[in-house]
């Protein structure tokens, strides 16, 4: 039997002889590793998950005409779109603003793509139904509907100022947002462009993209430099709120992780000190027979590190299921297994148990054989 196999067998037997105490320490390490692994996984995944949740509050990037221009071509917006990462892009909703007459009364009008609006502004509440793209049905804001006493399904008349041509359209839905949109009339972009004789131009494009403030700043700089005629602007209220919430969540994860690691360290240290106290006679006898402090240190550190490895492996597996449960129940999305996070949790578990064994090991090396063997 080699010295390494002998050492392994000695460590294993020492753990089995004190099952109850070692089980407590093992559970402490496993629970600590579970929380650490789970929280680090959540910490890693929270920006992506929360970024998508924040997209329900509307666009975080605007593409506007550069300089003093009031409109820009759709081709310019298409060029700017090519610079946006497709895997992070939620949607782009173009808008063309003007004034129009509804039942001979002037109102603000906006032409857009309704399917794109559903992605960029999911907070819009429609009483009735969404019009299909390329449809001549319209959506009117709640304030306009109240003023004219219009209900979904009614026929109304649209007319452009200075143009005698009138167009009969159906009101598909009534819009409520709690904002200025309730004072607008919305219709398909191509239809409004045709009525205004402004084919191929828009006033603004709202972009919803999952990116943090630093990434958005980089994108705006690239678009501004590479697409003349387009002036990108961040919706600072949305982006800054997102960063603030994410920062607080990540700080909470840091705090909880540190507290859990401290509690694990204390529990393991207490258990190992009790083990050293129980084995004082055994340690004294080994020293009397010629055992060096180095062998005593290796023995107790080996027991502690073995506990850390076993508890870390168990906690890493449980931590993934813990993070999965949190992600599904809070965000409604699955997460993927991250091998690097699992390895990190295992290394941290071993390091914490090794650190927790330092004081018990120091006590073990200070045992005096003569005093212990006399029963004092």
C-alpha atoms as a printed R data frame, in Angstrom:
    type eleno elety resid chain resno       x      y       z
1   ATOM     1    CA   UNK     A     1   0.000  0.000   0.000
2   ATOM     2    CA   UNK     A     2   1.480  3.346  -1.045
3   ATOM     3    CA   UNK     A     3   1.634  6.269   1.337
4   ATOM     4    CA   UNK     A     4  -1.005  8.138  -0.710
5   ATOM     5    CA   UNK     A     5  -3.528  5.313  -0.562
6   ATOM     6    CA   UNK     A     6  -2.773  4.918   3.132
7   ATOM     7    CA   UNK     A     7  -3.350  8.630   3.654
8   ATOM     8    CA   UNK     A     8  -6.644  8.492   1.730
9   ATOM     9    CA   UNK     A     9  -7.832  5.495   3.732
10  ATOM    10    CA   UNK     A    10  -6.894  7.230   7.005
11  ATOM    11    CA   UNK     A    11  -8.870 10.345   6.039
12  ATOM    12    CA   UNK     A    12 -11.891  8.296   4.953
13  ATOM    13    CA   UNK     A    13 -11.916  6.228   8.155
14  ATOM    14    CA   UNK     A    14 -11.574  9.373  10.276
15  ATOM    15    CA   UNK     A    15 -14.655 10.844   8.572
16  ATOM    16    CA   UNK     A    16 -16.683  7.645   8.969
17  ATOM    17    CA   UNK     A    17 -15.828  7.230  12.675
18  ATOM    18    CA   UNK     A    18 -17.550 10.536  13.467
19  ATOM    19    CA   UNK     A    19 -20.485 10.378  11.105
20  ATOM    20    CA   UNK     A    20 -22.827 12.646  13.049
21  ATOM    21    CA   UNK     A    21 -20.367 15.520  13.435
22  ATOM    22    CA   UNK     A    22 -19.014 15.195   9.922
23  ATOM    23    CA   UNK     A    23 -22.547 14.995   8.518
24  ATOM    24    CA   UNK     A    24 -23.349 18.344  10.132
25  ATOM    25    CA   UNK     A    25 -20.208 19.893   8.651
26  ATOM    26    CA   UNK     A    26 -20.949 18.277   5.276
27  ATOM    27    CA   UNK     A    27 -24.500 19.688   5.274
28  ATOM    28    CA   UNK     A    28 -23.172 23.134   6.196
29  ATOM    29    CA   UNK     A    29 -20.720 23.051   3.306
30  ATOM    30    CA   UNK     A    30 -23.349 21.653   0.910
31  ATOM    31    CA   UNK     A    31 -25.897 24.321   1.874
32  ATOM    32    CA   UNK     A    32 -23.269 27.030   1.562
33  ATOM    33    CA   UNK     A    33 -22.192 25.729  -1.846
34  ATOM    34    CA   UNK     A    34 -25.844 25.477  -2.940
35  ATOM    35    CA   UNK     A    35 -26.550 29.095  -2.062
36  ATOM    36    CA   UNK     A    36 -23.245 30.340  -3.499
37  ATOM    37    CA   UNK     A    37 -23.614 28.346  -6.728
38  ATOM    38    CA   UNK     A    38 -27.262 29.353  -7.092
39  ATOM    39    CA   UNK     A    39 -26.701 33.028  -6.345
40  ATOM    40    CA   UNK     A    40 -23.654 33.297  -8.615
41  ATOM    41    CA   UNK     A    41 -25.645 31.642 -11.406
42  ATOM    42    CA   UNK     A    42 -28.489 34.092 -10.815
43  ATOM    43    CA   UNK     A    43 -25.973 36.961 -10.632
44  ATOM    44    CA   UNK     A    44 -24.584 35.894 -14.002
45  ATOM    45    CA   UNK     A    45 -28.034 35.503 -15.543
46  ATOM    46    CA   UNK     A    46 -29.867 38.433 -13.889
47  ATOM    47    CA   UNK     A    47 -28.688 41.145 -16.350
48  ATOM    48    CA   UNK     A    48 -29.979 39.097 -19.298
49  ATOM    49    CA   UNK     A    49 -33.237 38.183 -17.576
50  ATOM    50    CA   UNK     A    50 -33.882 41.641 -16.143
51  ATOM    51    CA   UNK     A    51 -32.903 43.273 -19.428
52  ATOM    52    CA   UNK     A    52 -35.735 41.424 -21.132
53  ATOM    53    CA   UNK     A    53 -38.121 42.295 -18.298
54  ATOM    54    CA   UNK     A    54 -37.268 45.997 -18.655
55  ATOM    55    CA   UNK     A    55 -38.068 45.812 -22.347
56  ATOM    56    CA   UNK     A    56 -41.734 45.649 -21.359
57  ATOM    57    CA   UNK     A    57 -41.382 49.317 -20.302
58  ATOM    58    CA   UNK     A    58 -40.692 50.454 -23.851
59  ATOM    59    CA   UNK     A    59 -37.807 51.474 -26.092
60  ATOM    60    CA   UNK     A    60 -34.371 52.272 -24.688
61  ATOM    61    CA   UNK     A    61 -32.859 53.698 -27.899
62  ATOM    62    CA   UNK     A    62 -34.230 56.274 -30.348
63  ATOM    63    CA   UNK     A    63 -33.116 56.856 -33.931
64  ATOM    64    CA   UNK     A    64 -33.916 60.480 -34.846
65  ATOM    65    CA   UNK     A    65 -33.122 62.702 -37.860
66  ATOM    66    CA   UNK     A    66 -29.737 64.407 -37.608
67  ATOM    67    CA   UNK     A    67 -29.354 68.168 -37.527
68  ATOM    68    CA   UNK     A    68 -32.432 70.303 -38.191
69  ATOM    69    CA   UNK     A    69 -34.165 67.662 -40.290
70  ATOM    70    CA   UNK     A    70 -37.713 66.689 -39.320
71  ATOM    71    CA   UNK     A    71 -37.769 63.365 -41.147
72  ATOM    72    CA   UNK     A    72 -35.333 60.722 -42.370
73  ATOM    73    CA   UNK     A    73 -35.549 57.948 -44.931
74  ATOM    74    CA   UNK     A    74 -36.346 54.381 -43.985
75  ATOM    75    CA   UNK     A    75 -33.179 53.310 -45.794
76  ATOM    76    CA   UNK     A    76 -31.108 55.215 -43.238
77  ATOM    77    CA   UNK     A    77 -32.873 53.368 -40.423
78  ATOM    78    CA   UNK     A    78 -32.238 50.070 -42.193
79  ATOM    79    CA   UNK     A    79 -28.523 50.932 -42.394
80  ATOM    80    CA   UNK     A    80 -28.457 51.746 -38.676
81  ATOM    81    CA   UNK     A    81 -30.251 48.495 -37.905
82  ATOM    82    CA   UNK     A    82 -27.416 46.459 -39.439
83  ATOM    83    CA   UNK     A    83 -25.119 47.755 -36.670
84  ATOM    84    CA   UNK     A    84 -27.370 46.393 -33.921
85  ATOM    85    CA   UNK     A    85 -26.698 42.834 -32.626
86  ATOM    86    CA   UNK     A    86 -29.546 40.698 -33.955
87  ATOM    87    CA   UNK     A    87 -29.461 38.307 -30.980
88  ATOM    88    CA   UNK     A    88 -30.194 41.176 -28.582
89  ATOM    89    CA   UNK     A    89 -32.662 43.133 -30.706
90  ATOM    90    CA   UNK     A    90 -36.274 42.908 -29.491
91  ATOM    91    CA   UNK     A    91 -37.859 45.134 -32.118
92  ATOM    92    CA   UNK     A    92 -37.796 48.425 -34.052
93  ATOM    93    CA   UNK     A    93 -40.950 50.511 -34.400
94  ATOM    94    CA   UNK     A    94 -40.840 53.379 -36.973
95  ATOM    95    CA   UNK     A    95 -43.148 56.381 -36.583
96  ATOM    96    CA   UNK     A    96 -44.230 59.169 -38.902
97  ATOM    97    CA   UNK     A    97 -45.965 62.065 -37.110
98  ATOM    98    CA   UNK     A    98 -48.268 64.695 -38.573
99  ATOM    99    CA   UNK     A    99 -51.774 66.128 -38.176
100 ATOM   100    CA   UNK     A   100 -54.937 64.702 -39.678
101 ATOM   101    CA   UNK     A   101 -58.680 65.276 -39.523
102 ATOM   102    CA   UNK     A   102 -60.851 62.629 -37.918
103 ATOM   103    CA   UNK     A   103 -64.572 63.241 -38.536
104 ATOM   104    CA   UNK     A   104 -63.570 66.778 -39.557
105 ATOM   105    CA   UNK     A   105 -61.721 67.474 -36.286
106 ATOM   106    CA   UNK     A   106 -57.903 67.895 -36.249
107 ATOM   107    CA   UNK     A   107 -55.795 65.436 -34.244
108 ATOM   108    CA   UNK     A   108 -52.205 64.258 -34.051
109 ATOM   109    CA   UNK     A   109 -51.562 61.127 -36.105
110 ATOM   110    CA   UNK     A   110 -48.794 58.557 -36.086
111 ATOM   111    CA   UNK     A   111 -48.088 55.975 -38.767
112 ATOM   112    CA   UNK     A   112 -46.315 52.823 -37.630
113 ATOM   113    CA   UNK     A   113 -46.034 49.047 -37.976
114 ATOM   114    CA   UNK     A   114 -48.423 47.577 -35.402
115 ATOM   115    CA   UNK     A   115 -46.637 44.215 -35.109
116 ATOM   116    CA   UNK     A   116 -43.381 46.036 -34.318
117 ATOM   117    CA   UNK     A   117 -45.149 48.211 -31.733
118 ATOM   118    CA   UNK     A   118 -46.378 45.066 -29.940
119 ATOM   119    CA   UNK     A   119 -42.721 44.067 -29.435
120 ATOM   120    CA   UNK     A   120 -41.305 47.478 -28.576
121 ATOM   121    CA   UNK     A   121 -44.192 48.742 -26.409
122 ATOM   122    CA   UNK     A   122 -45.876 45.679 -24.875
123 ATOM   123    CA   UNK     A   123 -47.379 47.894 -22.164
124 ATOM   124    CA   UNK     A   124 -49.915 49.297 -24.676
125 ATOM   125    CA   UNK     A   125 -53.433 48.193 -23.750
126 ATOM   126    CA   UNK     A   126 -55.854 47.850 -26.642
127 ATOM   127    CA   UNK     A   127 -59.606 47.603 -26.101
128 ATOM   128    CA   UNK     A   128 -60.735 45.869 -29.226
129 ATOM   129    CA   UNK     A   129 -58.038 44.328 -31.419
130 ATOM   130    CA   UNK     A   130 -54.690 45.121 -32.994
131 ATOM   131    CA   UNK     A   131 -54.859 45.926 -36.721
132 ATOM   132    CA   UNK     A   132 -52.769 43.751 -39.011
133 ATOM   133    CA   UNK     A   133 -49.862 45.337 -40.872
134 ATOM   134    CA   UNK     A   134 -50.856 46.767 -44.264
135 ATOM   135    CA   UNK     A   135 -54.412 47.017 -42.938
136 ATOM   136    CA   UNK     A   136 -56.504 50.194 -43.267
137 ATOM   137    CA   UNK     A   137 -57.945 49.734 -39.759
138 ATOM   138    CA   UNK     A   138 -56.792 52.267 -37.165
139 ATOM   139    CA   UNK     A   139 -56.270 52.589 -33.414
140 ATOM   140    CA   UNK     A   140 -57.271 55.752 -31.586
141 ATOM   141    CA   UNK     A   141 -56.192 56.983 -28.184
142 ATOM   142    CA   UNK     A   142 -58.588 56.853 -25.250
143 ATOM   143    CA   UNK     A   143 -58.757 60.668 -24.989
144 ATOM   144    CA   UNK     A   144 -59.705 60.984 -28.652
145 ATOM   145    CA   UNK     A   145 -62.285 58.201 -28.309
146 ATOM   146    CA   UNK     A   146 -63.913 59.863 -25.294
147 ATOM   147    CA   UNK     A   147 -64.003 63.242 -26.989
148 ATOM   148    CA   UNK     A   148 -65.703 61.891 -30.124
149 ATOM   149    CA   UNK     A   149 -67.625 59.077 -28.370
150 ATOM   150    CA   UNK     A   150 -66.136 56.417 -30.622
151 ATOM   151    CA   UNK     A   151 -66.194 52.676 -29.920
152 ATOM   152    CA   UNK     A   152 -64.226 49.810 -31.518
153 ATOM   153    CA   UNK     A   153 -65.770 48.655 -34.776
154 ATOM   154    CA   UNK     A   154 -67.138 52.067 -35.807
155 ATOM   155    CA   UNK     A   155 -66.444 53.640 -39.191
156 ATOM   156    CA   UNK     A   156 -64.747 57.055 -39.165
157 ATOM   157    CA   UNK     A   157 -63.553 59.490 -41.825
158 ATOM   158    CA   UNK     A   158 -59.919 60.528 -42.230
159 ATOM   159    CA   UNK     A   159 -58.769 63.522 -44.245
160 ATOM   160    CA   UNK     A   160 -55.470 65.349 -44.689
161 ATOM   161    CA   UNK     A   161 -55.484 69.126 -44.285
162 ATOM   162    CA   UNK     A   162 -55.484 70.811 -47.681
163 ATOM   163    CA   UNK     A   163 -56.684 67.634 -49.382
164 ATOM   164    CA   UNK     A   164 -60.323 67.152 -50.201
165 ATOM   165    CA   UNK     A   165 -59.951 63.383 -50.484
166 ATOM   166    CA   UNK     A   166 -61.557 61.559 -47.568
167 ATOM   167    CA   UNK     A   167 -61.000 57.962 -46.530
168 ATOM   168    CA   UNK     A   168 -63.400 55.726 -44.617
169 ATOM   169    CA   UNK     A   169 -61.646 53.436 -42.122
170 ATOM   170    CA   UNK     A   170 -62.658 51.198 -39.236
171 ATOM   171    CA   UNK     A   171 -61.554 51.748 -35.635
172 ATOM   172    CA   UNK     A   172 -60.027 48.406 -34.616
173 ATOM   173    CA   UNK     A   173 -59.213 49.349 -31.036
174 ATOM   174    CA   UNK     A   174 -59.002 52.026 -28.350
175 ATOM   175    CA   UNK     A   175 -55.538 52.615 -26.849
176 ATOM   176    CA   UNK     A   176 -54.733 53.212 -23.172
177 ATOM   177    CA   UNK     A   177 -51.171 53.843 -21.987
178 ATOM   178    CA   UNK     A   178 -51.536 56.502 -19.308
179 ATOM   179    CA   UNK     A   179 -49.339 58.748 -21.477
180 ATOM   180    CA   UNK     A   180 -49.452 61.133 -24.419
181 ATOM   181    CA   UNK     A   181 -50.273 58.289 -26.829
182 ATOM   182    CA   UNK     A   182 -53.910 58.540 -25.743
183 ATOM   183    CA   UNK     A   183 -54.155 61.813 -27.698
184 ATOM   184    CA   UNK     A   184 -53.001 60.229 -30.971
185 ATOM   185    CA   UNK     A   185 -54.553 58.393 -33.883
186 ATOM   186    CA   UNK     A   186 -52.475 55.424 -35.086
187 ATOM   187    CA   UNK     A   187 -52.626 53.867 -38.511
188 ATOM   188    CA   UNK     A   188 -50.412 51.760 -40.742
189 ATOM   189    CA   UNK     A   189 -47.213 53.566 -41.761
190 ATOM   190    CA   UNK     A   190 -47.543 52.926 -45.495
191 ATOM   191    CA   UNK     A   191 -51.140 54.157 -45.458
192 ATOM   192    CA   UNK     A   192 -50.202 57.428 -43.744
193 ATOM   193    CA   UNK     A   193 -47.200 57.919 -46.040
194 ATOM   194    CA   UNK     A   194 -49.511 57.516 -49.022
195 ATOM   195    CA   UNK     A   195 -52.077 59.968 -47.626
196 ATOM   196    CA   UNK     A   196 -49.413 62.565 -46.797
197 ATOM   197    CA   UNK     A   197 -47.433 61.890 -49.979
198 ATOM   198    CA   UNK     A   198 -44.339 61.214 -47.874
199 ATOM   199    CA   UNK     A   199 -43.396 57.764 -49.139
200 ATOM   200    CA   UNK     A   200 -40.253 56.230 -47.634
201 ATOM   201    CA   UNK     A   201 -39.759 58.703 -44.774
202 ATOM   202    CA   UNK     A   202 -40.337 58.548 -41.022
203 ATOM   203    CA   UNK     A   203 -40.002 60.931 -38.086
204 ATOM   204    CA   UNK     A   204 -38.376 58.579 -35.561
205 ATOM   205    CA   UNK     A   205 -37.661 54.917 -34.879
206 ATOM   206    CA   UNK     A   206 -37.972 53.410 -31.408
207 ATOM   207    CA   UNK     A   207 -35.579 50.545 -30.686
208 ATOM   208    CA   UNK     A   208 -35.877 47.973 -27.910
209 ATOM   209    CA   UNK     A   209 -32.646 46.054 -27.312
210 ATOM   210    CA   UNK     A   210 -31.284 44.038 -24.394
211 ATOM   211    CA   UNK     A   211 -28.060 45.894 -23.603
212 ATOM   212    CA   UNK     A   212 -26.632 47.741 -20.624
213 ATOM   213    CA   UNK     A   213 -25.844 51.443 -20.619
214 ATOM   214    CA   UNK     A   214 -22.212 50.964 -21.645
215 ATOM   215    CA   UNK     A   215 -23.187 48.775 -24.604
216 ATOM   216    CA   UNK     A   216 -25.881 51.252 -25.644
217 ATOM   217    CA   UNK     A   217 -23.386 54.129 -25.529
218 ATOM   218    CA   UNK     A   218 -21.067 52.151 -27.795
219 ATOM   219    CA   UNK     A   219 -23.888 51.433 -30.243
220 ATOM   220    CA   UNK     A   220 -24.993 55.082 -30.376
221 ATOM   221    CA   UNK     A   221 -21.425 56.144 -31.089
222 ATOM   222    CA   UNK     A   222 -21.081 53.602 -33.913
223 ATOM   223    CA   UNK     A   223 -24.410 54.565 -35.499
224 ATOM   224    CA   UNK     A   224 -23.643 58.277 -35.248
225 ATOM   225    CA   UNK     A   225 -20.262 57.801 -36.939
226 ATOM   226    CA   UNK     A   226 -21.232 55.267 -39.621
227 ATOM   227    CA   UNK     A   227 -24.757 56.406 -40.582
228 ATOM   228    CA   UNK     A   228 -24.803 60.146 -41.378
229 ATOM   229    CA   UNK     A   229 -28.317 61.521 -41.209
230 ATOM   230    CA   UNK     A   230 -29.285 59.494 -38.129
231 ATOM   231    CA   UNK     A   231 -28.859 60.855 -34.596
232 ATOM   232    CA   UNK     A   232 -29.196 58.012 -32.034
233 ATOM   233    CA   UNK     A   233 -30.275 58.944 -28.508
234 ATOM   234    CA   UNK     A   234 -30.653 56.885 -25.349
235 ATOM   235    CA   UNK     A   235 -33.886 56.906 -23.360
236 ATOM   236    CA   UNK     A   236 -31.969 57.738 -20.196
237 ATOM   237    CA   UNK     A   237 -34.902 57.300 -17.844
238 ATOM   238    CA   UNK     A   238 -35.204 53.639 -18.877
239 ATOM   239    CA   UNK     A   239 -31.493 52.795 -19.162
240 ATOM   240    CA   UNK     A   240 -30.489 54.470 -15.891
241 ATOM   241    CA   UNK     A   241 -33.378 52.873 -13.992
242 ATOM   242    CA   UNK     A   242 -32.356 49.503 -15.388
243 ATOM   243    CA   UNK     A   243 -28.745 49.962 -14.284
244 ATOM   244    CA   UNK     A   244 -29.826 51.123 -10.824
245 ATOM   245    CA   UNK     A   245 -32.065 48.103 -10.245
246 ATOM   246    CA   UNK     A   246 -29.460 45.671 -11.569
247 ATOM   247    CA   UNK     A   247 -26.774 47.255  -9.400
248 ATOM   248    CA   UNK     A   248 -28.884 46.856  -6.271
249 ATOM   249    CA   UNK     A   249 -29.772 43.256  -7.103
250 ATOM   250    CA   UNK     A   250 -26.147 42.360  -7.702
251 ATOM   251    CA   UNK     A   251 -25.080 44.083  -4.474
252 ATOM   252    CA   UNK     A   252 -27.699 42.004  -2.635
253 ATOM   253    CA   UNK     A   253 -26.282 38.832  -4.183
254 ATOM   254    CA   UNK     A   254 -22.775 39.840  -3.031
255 ATOM   255    CA   UNK     A   255 -23.988 40.487   0.517
256 ATOM   256    CA   UNK     A   256 -25.947 37.243   0.861
257 ATOM   257    CA   UNK     A   257 -23.051 35.234  -0.593
258 ATOM   258    CA   UNK     A   258 -20.570 36.711   1.902
259 ATOM   259    CA   UNK     A   259 -22.909 36.048   4.849
260 ATOM   260    CA   UNK     A   260 -23.479 32.439   3.755
261 ATOM   261    CA   UNK     A   261 -19.747 31.836   3.366
262 ATOM   262    CA   UNK     A   262 -19.077 33.264   6.829
263 ATOM   263    CA   UNK     A   263 -21.761 31.057   8.391
264 ATOM   264    CA   UNK     A   264 -20.351 28.002   6.588
265 ATOM   265    CA   UNK     A   265 -16.856 28.836   7.800
266 ATOM   266    CA   UNK     A   266 -18.033 29.203  11.408
267 ATOM   267    CA   UNK     A   267 -19.983 25.930  11.308
268 ATOM   268    CA   UNK     A   268 -17.088 23.936   9.842
269 ATOM   269    CA   UNK     A   269 -14.566 25.545  12.216
270 ATOM   270    CA   UNK     A   270 -16.767 24.730  15.236
271 ATOM   271    CA   UNK     A   271 -17.196 21.113  14.123
272 ATOM   272    CA   UNK     A   272 -13.488 20.608  13.497
273 ATOM   273    CA   UNK     A   273 -12.599 22.141  16.876
274 ATOM   274    CA   UNK     A   274 -14.963 19.659  18.542
275 ATOM   275    CA   UNK     A   275 -13.281 16.835  16.606
276 ATOM   276    CA   UNK     A   276  -9.823 18.002  17.718
277 ATOM   277    CA   UNK     A   277 -11.002 18.145  21.333
278 ATOM   278    CA   UNK     A   278 -12.374 14.593  21.117
279 ATOM   279    CA   UNK     A   279  -9.139 13.319  19.589
280 ATOM   280    CA   UNK     A   280  -6.665 14.954  21.950
281 ATOM   281    CA   UNK     A   281  -5.540 11.584  23.351
282 ATOM   282    CA   UNK     A   282  -5.160 10.168  19.845
283 ATOM   283    CA   UNK     A   283  -3.094 13.202  18.812
284 ATOM   284    CA   UNK     A   284  -0.987 12.959  21.968
285 ATOM   285    CA   UNK     A   285  -0.327  9.270  21.367
286 ATOM   286    CA   UNK     A   286   0.716  9.911  17.772
287 ATOM   287    CA   UNK     A   287   3.092 12.625  18.897
288 ATOM   288    CA   UNK     A   288   4.518 10.357  21.626
289 ATOM   289    CA   UNK     A   289   5.214  7.722  18.955
290 ATOM   290    CA   UNK     A   290   7.128 10.272  16.900
291 ATOM   291    CA   UNK     A   291   4.520 11.892  14.635
292 ATOM   292    CA   UNK     A   292   5.549 15.355  13.457
293 ATOM   293    CA   UNK     A   293   3.291 18.408  13.487
294 ATOM   294    CA   UNK     A   294   3.362 18.315   9.689
295 ATOM   295    CA   UNK     A   295   1.618 14.927   9.602
296 ATOM   296    CA   UNK     A   296  -0.990 16.147  12.122
297 ATOM   297    CA   UNK     A   297  -1.617 19.222   9.971
298 ATOM   298    CA   UNK     A   298  -1.952 17.172   6.790
299 ATOM   299    CA   UNK     A   299  -4.373 14.781   8.475
300 ATOM   300    CA   UNK     A   300  -6.818 17.408   9.714
301 ATOM   301    CA   UNK     A   301  -6.493 19.562   6.601
302 ATOM   302    CA   UNK     A   302  -7.165 16.451   4.517
303 ATOM   303    CA   UNK     A   303 -10.364 15.780   6.455
304 ATOM   304    CA   UNK     A   304 -11.480 19.378   6.046
305 ATOM   305    CA   UNK     A   305 -10.675 19.531   2.333
306 ATOM   306    CA   UNK     A   306 -12.425 16.201   1.751
307 ATOM   307    CA   UNK     A   307 -15.516 17.644   3.437
308 ATOM   308    CA   UNK     A   308 -15.221 20.745   1.250
309 ATOM   309    CA   UNK     A   309 -14.938 18.692  -1.942
310 ATOM   310    CA   UNK     A   310 -17.885 16.415  -1.103
311 ATOM   311    CA   UNK     A   311 -20.067 19.280   0.105
312 ATOM   312    CA   UNK     A   312 -19.032 21.422  -2.862
313 ATOM   313    CA   UNK     A   313 -19.968 18.734  -5.386
314 ATOM   314    CA   UNK     A   314 -23.346 18.191  -3.744
315 ATOM   315    CA   UNK     A   315 -23.985 21.926  -3.391
316 ATOM   316    CA   UNK     A   316 -23.010 22.658  -6.986
317 ATOM   317    CA   UNK     A   317 -25.655 20.259  -8.296
318 ATOM   318    CA   UNK     A   318 -28.311 21.524  -5.890
319 ATOM   319    CA   UNK     A   319 -27.312 25.134  -6.624
320 ATOM   320    CA   UNK     A   320 -28.131 24.743 -10.304
321 ATOM   321    CA   UNK     A   321 -31.616 23.421  -9.496
322 ATOM   322    CA   UNK     A   322 -32.042 26.256  -6.970
323 ATOM   323    CA   UNK     A   323 -31.106 28.868  -9.596
324 ATOM   324    CA   UNK     A   324 -33.344 27.145 -12.152
325 ATOM   325    CA   UNK     A   325 -36.319 27.259  -9.772
326 ATOM   326    CA   UNK     A   326 -35.745 30.971  -9.040
327 ATOM   327    CA   UNK     A   327 -35.400 31.832 -12.727
328 ATOM   328    CA   UNK     A   328 -38.531 29.917 -13.748
329 ATOM   329    CA   UNK     A   329 -40.710 31.240 -10.913
330 ATOM   330    CA   UNK     A   330 -39.492 34.860 -11.012
331 ATOM   331    CA   UNK     A   331 -38.641 35.442 -14.681
332 ATOM   332    CA   UNK     A   332 -40.525 32.588 -16.355
333 ATOM   333    CA   UNK     A   333 -37.399 31.503 -18.260
334 ATOM   334    CA   UNK     A   334 -34.981 28.572 -18.116
335 ATOM   335    CA   UNK     A   335 -31.252 29.000 -17.534
336 ATOM   336    CA   UNK     A   336 -28.352 26.957 -18.871
337 ATOM   337    CA   UNK     A   337 -25.740 25.097 -16.825
338 ATOM   338    CA   UNK     A   338 -22.506 27.075 -16.452
339 ATOM   339    CA   UNK     A   339 -19.464 24.784 -15.914
340 ATOM   340    CA   UNK     A   340 -17.221 27.662 -14.828
341 ATOM   341    CA   UNK     A   341 -19.684 28.670 -12.091
342 ATOM   342    CA   UNK     A   342 -19.877 25.030 -10.910
343 ATOM   343    CA   UNK     A   343 -16.067 24.875 -10.771
344 ATOM   344    CA   UNK     A   344 -15.947 28.206  -8.925
345 ATOM   345    CA   UNK     A   345 -18.449 26.984  -6.307
346 ATOM   346    CA   UNK     A   346 -16.402 23.808  -5.784
347 ATOM   347    CA   UNK     A   347 -13.133 25.736  -5.394
348 ATOM   348    CA   UNK     A   348 -14.759 28.228  -2.998
349 ATOM   349    CA   UNK     A   349 -16.175 25.362  -0.889
350 ATOM   350    CA   UNK     A   350 -12.751 23.719  -0.607
351 ATOM   351    CA   UNK     A   351 -11.087 27.063   0.171
352 ATOM   352    CA   UNK     A   352 -13.636 27.936   2.889
353 ATOM   353    CA   UNK     A   353 -13.322 24.549   4.620
354 ATOM   354    CA   UNK     A   354  -9.529 24.758   4.392
355 ATOM   355    CA   UNK     A   355  -9.643 28.209   5.992
356 ATOM   356    CA   UNK     A   356 -12.056 26.960   8.668
357 ATOM   357    CA   UNK     A   357  -9.593 24.199   9.613
358 ATOM   358    CA   UNK     A   358  -6.696 26.551  10.354
359 ATOM   359    CA   UNK     A   359  -7.618 27.264  13.983
360 ATOM   360    CA   UNK     A   360  -8.484 23.613  14.832
361 ATOM   361    CA   UNK     A   361  -5.226 22.493  13.186
362 ATOM   362    CA   UNK     A   362  -3.275 25.023  15.232
363 ATOM   363    CA   UNK     A   363  -4.911 23.666  18.416
364 ATOM   364    CA   UNK     A   364  -4.042 20.119  17.371
365 ATOM   365    CA   UNK     A   365  -0.360 20.964  16.882
366 ATOM   366    CA   UNK     A   366  -0.214 22.533  20.368
367 ATOM   367    CA   UNK     A   367  -1.298 19.314  22.129
368 ATOM   368    CA   UNK     A   368   1.365 18.185  24.666
369 ATOM   369    CA   UNK     A   369   1.678 14.374  24.650
370 ATOM   370    CA   UNK     A   370   2.850 14.049  28.252
371 ATOM   371    CA   UNK     A   371   0.009 16.144  29.657
372 ATOM   372    CA   UNK     A   372  -2.664 14.453  27.564
373 ATOM   373    CA   UNK     A   373  -1.478 10.903  28.261
374 ATOM   374    CA   UNK     A   374  -1.511 11.599  32.015
375 ATOM   375    CA   UNK     A   375  -5.190 12.393  31.633
376 ATOM   376    CA   UNK     A   376  -4.857 16.095  32.392
